[in-house]
mmCIF file of C-alpha atoms in Angstrom:
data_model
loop_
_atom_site.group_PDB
_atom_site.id
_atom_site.type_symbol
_atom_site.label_atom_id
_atom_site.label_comp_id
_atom_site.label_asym_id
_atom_site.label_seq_id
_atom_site.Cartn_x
_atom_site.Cartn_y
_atom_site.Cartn_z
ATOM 1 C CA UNK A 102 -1.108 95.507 166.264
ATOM 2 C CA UNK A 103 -0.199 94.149 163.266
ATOM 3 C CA UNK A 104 1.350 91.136 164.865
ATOM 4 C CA UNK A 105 -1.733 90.205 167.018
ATOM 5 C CA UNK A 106 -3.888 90.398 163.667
ATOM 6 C CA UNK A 107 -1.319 87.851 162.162
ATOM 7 C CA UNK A 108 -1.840 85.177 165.001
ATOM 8 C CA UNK A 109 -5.712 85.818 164.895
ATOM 9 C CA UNK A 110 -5.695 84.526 161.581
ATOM 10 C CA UNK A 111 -3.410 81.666 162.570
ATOM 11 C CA UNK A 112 -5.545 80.796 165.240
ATOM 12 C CA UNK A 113 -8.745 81.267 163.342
ATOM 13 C CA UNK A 114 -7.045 78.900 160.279
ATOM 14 C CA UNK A 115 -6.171 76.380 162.698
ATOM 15 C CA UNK A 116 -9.538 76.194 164.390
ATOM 16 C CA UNK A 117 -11.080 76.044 160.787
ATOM 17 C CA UNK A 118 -8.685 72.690 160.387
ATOM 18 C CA UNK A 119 -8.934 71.180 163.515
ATOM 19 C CA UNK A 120 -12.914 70.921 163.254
ATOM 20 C CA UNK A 121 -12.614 69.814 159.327
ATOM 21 C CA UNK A 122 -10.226 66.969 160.842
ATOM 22 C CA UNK A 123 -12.810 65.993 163.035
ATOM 23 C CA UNK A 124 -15.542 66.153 161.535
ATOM 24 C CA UNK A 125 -16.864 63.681 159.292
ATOM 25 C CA UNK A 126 -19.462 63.446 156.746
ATOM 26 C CA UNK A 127 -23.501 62.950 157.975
ATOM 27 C CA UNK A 128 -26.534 61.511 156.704
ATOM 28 C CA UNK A 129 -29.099 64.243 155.462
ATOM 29 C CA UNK A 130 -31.932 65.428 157.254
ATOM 30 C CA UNK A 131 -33.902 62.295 157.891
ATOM 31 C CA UNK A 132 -36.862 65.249 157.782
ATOM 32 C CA UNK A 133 -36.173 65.608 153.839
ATOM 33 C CA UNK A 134 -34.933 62.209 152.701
ATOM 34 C CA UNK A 135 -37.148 59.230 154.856
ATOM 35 C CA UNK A 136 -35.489 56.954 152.703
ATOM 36 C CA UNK A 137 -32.029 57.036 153.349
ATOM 37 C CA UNK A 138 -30.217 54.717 152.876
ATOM 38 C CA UNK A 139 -31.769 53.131 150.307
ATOM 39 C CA UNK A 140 -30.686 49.380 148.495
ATOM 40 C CA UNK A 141 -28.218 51.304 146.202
ATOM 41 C CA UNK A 142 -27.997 54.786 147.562
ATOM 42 C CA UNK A 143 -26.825 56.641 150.315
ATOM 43 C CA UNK A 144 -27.524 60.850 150.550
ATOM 44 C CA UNK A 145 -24.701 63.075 152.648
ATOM 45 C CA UNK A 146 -24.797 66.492 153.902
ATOM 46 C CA UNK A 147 -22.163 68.465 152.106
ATOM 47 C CA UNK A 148 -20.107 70.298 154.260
ATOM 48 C CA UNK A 149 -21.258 73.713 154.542
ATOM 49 C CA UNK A 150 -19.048 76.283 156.035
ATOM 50 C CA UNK A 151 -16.975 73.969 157.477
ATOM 51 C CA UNK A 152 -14.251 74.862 155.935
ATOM 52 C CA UNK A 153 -13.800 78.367 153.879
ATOM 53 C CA UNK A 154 -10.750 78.640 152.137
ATOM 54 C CA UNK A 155 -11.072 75.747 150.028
ATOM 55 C CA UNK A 156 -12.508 75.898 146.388
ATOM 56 C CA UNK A 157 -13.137 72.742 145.663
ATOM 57 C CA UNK A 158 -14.622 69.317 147.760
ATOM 58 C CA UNK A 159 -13.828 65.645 146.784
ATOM 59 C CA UNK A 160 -15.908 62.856 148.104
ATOM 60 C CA UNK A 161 -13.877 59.447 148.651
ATOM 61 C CA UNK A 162 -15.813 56.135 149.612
ATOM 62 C CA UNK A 163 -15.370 52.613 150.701
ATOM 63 C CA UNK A 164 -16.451 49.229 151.818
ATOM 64 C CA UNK A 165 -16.411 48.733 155.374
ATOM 65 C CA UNK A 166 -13.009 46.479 156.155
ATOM 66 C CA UNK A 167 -11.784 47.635 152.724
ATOM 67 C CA UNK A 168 -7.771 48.681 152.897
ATOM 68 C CA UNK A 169 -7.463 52.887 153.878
ATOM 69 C CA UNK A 170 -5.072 53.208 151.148
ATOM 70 C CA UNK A 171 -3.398 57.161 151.067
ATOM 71 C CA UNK A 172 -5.918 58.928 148.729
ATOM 72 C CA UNK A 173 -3.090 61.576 147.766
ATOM 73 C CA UNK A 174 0.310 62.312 147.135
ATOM 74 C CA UNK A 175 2.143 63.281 150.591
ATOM 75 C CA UNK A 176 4.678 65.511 149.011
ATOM 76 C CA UNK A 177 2.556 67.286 146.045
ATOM 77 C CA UNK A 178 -0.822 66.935 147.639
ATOM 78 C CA UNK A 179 -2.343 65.850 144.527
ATOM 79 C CA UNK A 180 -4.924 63.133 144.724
ATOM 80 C CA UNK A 181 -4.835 59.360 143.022
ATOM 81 C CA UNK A 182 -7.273 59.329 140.856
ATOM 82 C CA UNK A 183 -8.982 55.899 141.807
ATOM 83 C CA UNK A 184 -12.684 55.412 140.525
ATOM 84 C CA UNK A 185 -15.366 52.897 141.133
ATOM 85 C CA UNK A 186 -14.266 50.270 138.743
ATOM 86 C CA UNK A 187 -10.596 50.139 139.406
ATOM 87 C CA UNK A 188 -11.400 49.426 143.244
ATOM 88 C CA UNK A 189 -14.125 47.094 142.436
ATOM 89 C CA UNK A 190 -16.731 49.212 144.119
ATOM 90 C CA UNK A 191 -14.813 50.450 146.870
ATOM 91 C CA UNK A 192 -14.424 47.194 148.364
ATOM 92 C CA UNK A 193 -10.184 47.399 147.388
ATOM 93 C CA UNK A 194 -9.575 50.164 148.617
ATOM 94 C CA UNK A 195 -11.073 53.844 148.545
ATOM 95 C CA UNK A 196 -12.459 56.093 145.370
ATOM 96 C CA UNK A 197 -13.655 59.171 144.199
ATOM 97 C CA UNK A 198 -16.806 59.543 144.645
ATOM 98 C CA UNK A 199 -17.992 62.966 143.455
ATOM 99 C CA UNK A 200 -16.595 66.580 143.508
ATOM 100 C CA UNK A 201 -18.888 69.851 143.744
ATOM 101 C CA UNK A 202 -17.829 73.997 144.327
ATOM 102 C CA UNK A 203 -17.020 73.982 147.821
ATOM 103 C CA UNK A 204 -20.515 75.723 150.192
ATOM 104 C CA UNK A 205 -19.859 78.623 151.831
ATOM 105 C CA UNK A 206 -21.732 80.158 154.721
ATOM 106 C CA UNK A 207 -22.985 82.686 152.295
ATOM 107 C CA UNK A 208 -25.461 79.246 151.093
ATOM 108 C CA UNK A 209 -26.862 78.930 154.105
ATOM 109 C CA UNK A 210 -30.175 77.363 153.969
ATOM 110 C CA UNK A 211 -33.571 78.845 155.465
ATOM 111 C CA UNK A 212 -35.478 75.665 156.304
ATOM 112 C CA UNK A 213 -38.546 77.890 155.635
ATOM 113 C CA UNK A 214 -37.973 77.910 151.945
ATOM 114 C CA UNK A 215 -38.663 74.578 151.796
ATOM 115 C CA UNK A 216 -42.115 75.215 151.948
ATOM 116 C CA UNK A 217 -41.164 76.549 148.271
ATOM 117 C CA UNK A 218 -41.900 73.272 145.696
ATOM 118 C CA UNK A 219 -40.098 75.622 142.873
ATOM 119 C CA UNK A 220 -36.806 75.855 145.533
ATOM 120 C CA UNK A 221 -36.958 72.548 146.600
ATOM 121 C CA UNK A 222 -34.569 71.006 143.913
ATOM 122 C CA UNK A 223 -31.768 73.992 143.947
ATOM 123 C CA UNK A 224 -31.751 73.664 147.796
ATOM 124 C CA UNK A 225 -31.452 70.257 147.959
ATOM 125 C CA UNK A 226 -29.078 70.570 144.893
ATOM 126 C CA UNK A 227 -26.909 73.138 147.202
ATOM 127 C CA UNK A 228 -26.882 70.901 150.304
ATOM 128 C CA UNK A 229 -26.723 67.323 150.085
ATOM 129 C CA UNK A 230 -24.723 64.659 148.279
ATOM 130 C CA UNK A 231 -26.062 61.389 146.934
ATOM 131 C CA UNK A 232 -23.956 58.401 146.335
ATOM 132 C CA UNK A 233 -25.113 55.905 143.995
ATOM 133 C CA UNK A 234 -27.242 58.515 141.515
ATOM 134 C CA UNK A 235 -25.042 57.209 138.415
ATOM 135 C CA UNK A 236 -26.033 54.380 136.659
ATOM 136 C CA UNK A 237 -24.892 55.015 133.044
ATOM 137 C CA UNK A 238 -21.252 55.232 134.022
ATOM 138 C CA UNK A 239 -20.934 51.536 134.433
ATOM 139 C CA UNK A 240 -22.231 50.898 131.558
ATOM 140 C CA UNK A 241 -20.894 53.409 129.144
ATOM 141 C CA UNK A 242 -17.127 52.298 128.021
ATOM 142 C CA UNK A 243 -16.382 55.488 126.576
ATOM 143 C CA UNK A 244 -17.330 57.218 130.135
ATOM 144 C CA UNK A 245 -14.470 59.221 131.739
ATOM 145 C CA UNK A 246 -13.998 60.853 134.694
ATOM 146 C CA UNK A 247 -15.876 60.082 138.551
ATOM 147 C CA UNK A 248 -18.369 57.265 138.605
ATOM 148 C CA UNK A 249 -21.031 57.793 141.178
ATOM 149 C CA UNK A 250 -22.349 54.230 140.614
ATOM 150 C CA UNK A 251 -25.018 52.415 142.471
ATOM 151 C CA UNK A 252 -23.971 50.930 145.976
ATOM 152 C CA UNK A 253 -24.419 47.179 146.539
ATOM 153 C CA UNK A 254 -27.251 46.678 149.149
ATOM 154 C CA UNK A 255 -26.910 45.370 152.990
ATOM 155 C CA UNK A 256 -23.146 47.095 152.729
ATOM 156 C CA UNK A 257 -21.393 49.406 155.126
ATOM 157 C CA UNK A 258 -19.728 52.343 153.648
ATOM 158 C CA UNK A 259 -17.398 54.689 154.957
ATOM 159 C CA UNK A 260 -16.918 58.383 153.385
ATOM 160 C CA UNK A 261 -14.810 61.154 153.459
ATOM 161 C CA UNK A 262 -14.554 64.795 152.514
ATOM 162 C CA UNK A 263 -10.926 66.246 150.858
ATOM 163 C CA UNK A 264 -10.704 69.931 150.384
ATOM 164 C CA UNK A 265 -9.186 71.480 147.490
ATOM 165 C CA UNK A 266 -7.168 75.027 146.837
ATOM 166 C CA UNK A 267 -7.116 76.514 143.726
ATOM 167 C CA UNK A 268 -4.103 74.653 141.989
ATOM 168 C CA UNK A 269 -6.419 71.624 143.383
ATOM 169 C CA UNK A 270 -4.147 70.238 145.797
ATOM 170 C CA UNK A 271 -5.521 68.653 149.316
ATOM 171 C CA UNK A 272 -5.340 71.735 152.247
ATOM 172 C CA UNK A 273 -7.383 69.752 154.758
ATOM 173 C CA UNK A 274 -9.610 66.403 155.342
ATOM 174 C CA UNK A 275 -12.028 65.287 157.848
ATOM 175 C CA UNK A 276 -11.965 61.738 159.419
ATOM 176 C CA UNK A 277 -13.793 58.853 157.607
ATOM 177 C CA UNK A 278 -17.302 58.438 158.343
ATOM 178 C CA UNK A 279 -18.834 55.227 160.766
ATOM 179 C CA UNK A 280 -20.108 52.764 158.444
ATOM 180 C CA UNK A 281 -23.462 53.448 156.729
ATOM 181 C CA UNK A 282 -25.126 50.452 155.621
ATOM 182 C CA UNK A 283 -27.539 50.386 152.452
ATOM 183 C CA UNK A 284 -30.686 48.889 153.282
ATOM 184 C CA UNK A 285 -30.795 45.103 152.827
ATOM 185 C CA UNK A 286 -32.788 43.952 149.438
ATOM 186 C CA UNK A 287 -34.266 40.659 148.706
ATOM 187 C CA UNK A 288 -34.286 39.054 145.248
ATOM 188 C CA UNK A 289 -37.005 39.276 143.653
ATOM 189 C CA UNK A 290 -36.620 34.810 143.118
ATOM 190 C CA UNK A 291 -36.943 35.068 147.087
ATOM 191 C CA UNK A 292 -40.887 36.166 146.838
ATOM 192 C CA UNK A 293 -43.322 33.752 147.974
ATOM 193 C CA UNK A 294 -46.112 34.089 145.693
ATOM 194 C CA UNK A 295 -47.641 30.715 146.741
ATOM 195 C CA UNK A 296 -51.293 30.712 148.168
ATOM 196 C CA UNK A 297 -50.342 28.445 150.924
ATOM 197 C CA UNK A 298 -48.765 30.585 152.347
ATOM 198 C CA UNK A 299 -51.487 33.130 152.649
ATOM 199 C CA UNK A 300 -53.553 33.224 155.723
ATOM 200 C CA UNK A 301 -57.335 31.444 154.975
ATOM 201 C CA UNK A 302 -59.044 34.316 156.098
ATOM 202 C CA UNK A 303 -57.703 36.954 153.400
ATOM 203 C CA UNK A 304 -58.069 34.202 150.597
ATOM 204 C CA UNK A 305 -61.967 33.864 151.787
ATOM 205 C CA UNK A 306 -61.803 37.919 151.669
ATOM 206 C CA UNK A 307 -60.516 38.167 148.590
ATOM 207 C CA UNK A 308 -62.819 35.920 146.938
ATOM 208 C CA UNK A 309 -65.652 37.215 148.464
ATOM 209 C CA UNK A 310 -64.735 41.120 146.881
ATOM 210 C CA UNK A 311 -63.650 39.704 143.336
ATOM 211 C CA UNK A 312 -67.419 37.536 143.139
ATOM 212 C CA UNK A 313 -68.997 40.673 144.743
ATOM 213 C CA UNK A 314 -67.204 43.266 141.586
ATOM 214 C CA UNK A 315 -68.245 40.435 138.721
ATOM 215 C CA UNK A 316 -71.712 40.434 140.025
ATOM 216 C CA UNK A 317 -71.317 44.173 140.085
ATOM 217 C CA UNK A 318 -70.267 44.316 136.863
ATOM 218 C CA UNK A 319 -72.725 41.523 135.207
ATOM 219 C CA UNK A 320 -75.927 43.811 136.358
ATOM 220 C CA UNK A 321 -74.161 46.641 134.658
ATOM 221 C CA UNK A 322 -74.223 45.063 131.533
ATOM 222 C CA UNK A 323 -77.567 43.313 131.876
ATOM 223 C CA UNK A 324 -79.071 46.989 132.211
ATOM 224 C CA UNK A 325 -77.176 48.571 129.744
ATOM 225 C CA UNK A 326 -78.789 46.035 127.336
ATOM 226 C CA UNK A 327 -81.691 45.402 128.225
ATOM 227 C CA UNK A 328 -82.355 49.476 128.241
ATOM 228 C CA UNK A 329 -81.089 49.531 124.758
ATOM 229 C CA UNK A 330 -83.581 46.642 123.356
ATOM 230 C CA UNK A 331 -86.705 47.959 124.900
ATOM 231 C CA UNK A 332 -85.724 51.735 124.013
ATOM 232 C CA UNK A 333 -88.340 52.734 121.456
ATOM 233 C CA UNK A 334 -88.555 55.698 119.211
ATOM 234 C CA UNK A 335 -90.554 58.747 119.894
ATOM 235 C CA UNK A 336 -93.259 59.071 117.530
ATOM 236 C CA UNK A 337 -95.037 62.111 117.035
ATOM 237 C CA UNK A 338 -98.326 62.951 116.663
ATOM 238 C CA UNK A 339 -99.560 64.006 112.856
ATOM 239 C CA UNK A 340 -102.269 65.708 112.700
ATOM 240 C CA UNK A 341 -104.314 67.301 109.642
ATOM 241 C CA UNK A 342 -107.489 68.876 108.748
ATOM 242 C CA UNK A 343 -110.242 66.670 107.813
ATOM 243 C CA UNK A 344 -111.600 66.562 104.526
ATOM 244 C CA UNK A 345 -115.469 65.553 105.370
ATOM 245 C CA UNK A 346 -117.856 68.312 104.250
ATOM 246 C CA UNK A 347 -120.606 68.541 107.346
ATOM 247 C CA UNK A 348 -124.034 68.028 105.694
ATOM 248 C CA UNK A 349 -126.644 70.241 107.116
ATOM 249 C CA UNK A 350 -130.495 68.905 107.933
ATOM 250 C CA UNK A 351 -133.045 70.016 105.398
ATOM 251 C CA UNK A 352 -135.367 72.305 106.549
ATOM 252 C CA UNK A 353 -138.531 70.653 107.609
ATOM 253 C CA UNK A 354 -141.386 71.754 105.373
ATOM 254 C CA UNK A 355 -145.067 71.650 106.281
ATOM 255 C CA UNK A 356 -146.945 67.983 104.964
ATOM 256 C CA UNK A 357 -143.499 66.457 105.400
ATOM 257 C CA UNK A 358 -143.472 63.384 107.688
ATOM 258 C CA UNK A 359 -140.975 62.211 109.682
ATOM 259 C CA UNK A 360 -140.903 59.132 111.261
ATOM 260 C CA UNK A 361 -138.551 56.785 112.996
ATOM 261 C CA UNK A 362 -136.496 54.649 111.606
ATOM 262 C CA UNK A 363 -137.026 52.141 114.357
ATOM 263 C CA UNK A 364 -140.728 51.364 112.817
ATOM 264 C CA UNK A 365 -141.177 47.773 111.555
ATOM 265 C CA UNK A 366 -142.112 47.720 107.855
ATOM 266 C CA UNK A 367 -145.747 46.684 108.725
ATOM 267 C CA UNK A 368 -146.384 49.458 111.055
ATOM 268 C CA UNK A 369 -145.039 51.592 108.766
ATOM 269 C CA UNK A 370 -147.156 50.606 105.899
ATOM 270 C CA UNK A 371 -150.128 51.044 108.015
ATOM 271 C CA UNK A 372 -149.297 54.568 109.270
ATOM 272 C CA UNK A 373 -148.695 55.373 105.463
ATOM 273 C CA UNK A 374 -152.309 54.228 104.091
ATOM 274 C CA UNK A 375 -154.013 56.126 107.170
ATOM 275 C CA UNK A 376 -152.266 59.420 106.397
ATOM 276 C CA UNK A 377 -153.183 59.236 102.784
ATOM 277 C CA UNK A 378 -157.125 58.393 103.705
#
């Protein structure tokens, strides 16, 4: 019983090697990252459960047509510790990359918690790989340790996953990766910004919506002021008591004669002597 346990666990550690040796590192899900490659970066899929007993993952990486130089000792398993500078950017031979905790089954990603935006990061974090993330590296002298620094644009590069025990010795390896090639960049000196070479109809467009937004613009202002210069103040109505002192007819006493004021004086003078007679 014991025996057929042993080779069980033979066979089972065997199978676990067999598929890391032939399996090889993979762009992410284009689902997640729509640009990748990019000019200067490329993101992997780490390799989840592929294989379990190691503690530890390095990723190497190199120009396509570069030299596949042995990344590690044969006899103690250790690894050469070539970085991006010493191999001039991979393109003399291969270099380390970047090294992360080795992703066990146990991480297994849900695609439904993507739907999460405060889960995104970690589960992106747990599952993918991006080359090229490290700028300051290269220009930091005092930096030690891996450089993850920015890929050169319209290259192929080929990758590979190393898997590390606990004294951090190499146990297992997959293949190296088809060539991935960065997207292709064009100087920025290469941009024709000459209006010749513009099409006549979206110069006569574009003329016609930049007089359209000063005319626009003009009326604006014309409003604006001429509201402002004809605005006049509210004035309000004052209003007191009046100070005249209504004078009230005399009582009209017997004898007294009244007469209009729109006799001439002749006629009056008359009408006069003939009341007196």
């Amino acid at each position: 019983m014991g025996g057929s346990r042993r080779l069980l666990f033979v066979l089972c550690f065997l199978r676990q090697v067999f598929y890391a040796q032939t399996d090889v590192p993979l762009l992410a899900n284009s689902d997640f990252f729509t640009l990748n490659p990019t000019q200067t970066t490329i993101t992997l899929e780490k390799p989840i459960c592929m294989y379990r007993p190691a503690i530890t993952v390095y990723l190497y990486g190199m120009v396509k047509g570069a030299p596949v130089l042995p990344l590690y000792d044969a006899t103690t398993k250790k690894v050469f510790a070539t970085n991006y500078s010493a191999t001039n950017g991979g393109q003399l031979g291969p270099y380390q990359v970047a090294s992360f905790n080795n992703p066990t089954c146990d991480n297994s990603i849900v695609l439904s918690n993507m739907a999460d935006p405060t889960r995104v990061q970690s589960i992106l974090t747990a599952t993918t790989v991006r080359v090229g993330s490290d700028v300051g590296c290269l220009t930091d002298p005092n930096f030690k340790g891996i450089c993850n620094a920015p890929l050169q644009s319209n290259t192929g590069y080929r990758f590979k996953y190393l898997f590390m025990d606990i004294n951090n010795a190499v146990i297992s390896e997959t293949d190296w990766s088809p060539p991935i090639v960065t997207v292709n960049g064009n100087p920025s000196s290469t941009i024709d910004t000459w209006p010749g070479r513009r099409s006549g109809g979206m110069i006569v467009l574009t003329s016609i919506l930049s007089t359209l937004v000063f005319i626009i613009l003009f009326a604006y202002v014309v409003g604006f002021i001429f509201s402002i210069v004809n605005e006049t103040p509210a004035t309000e109505v004052q209003r007191h008591d009046t100070q005249s002192v209504p004078v009230l007819p005399k009582p009209q006493e017997i004898g007294d004669v009244t007469f209009s004021s729109a006799l001439t004086g002749q006629e009056r003078e008359r009408y006069v002597a003939k009341q007196q007679a």
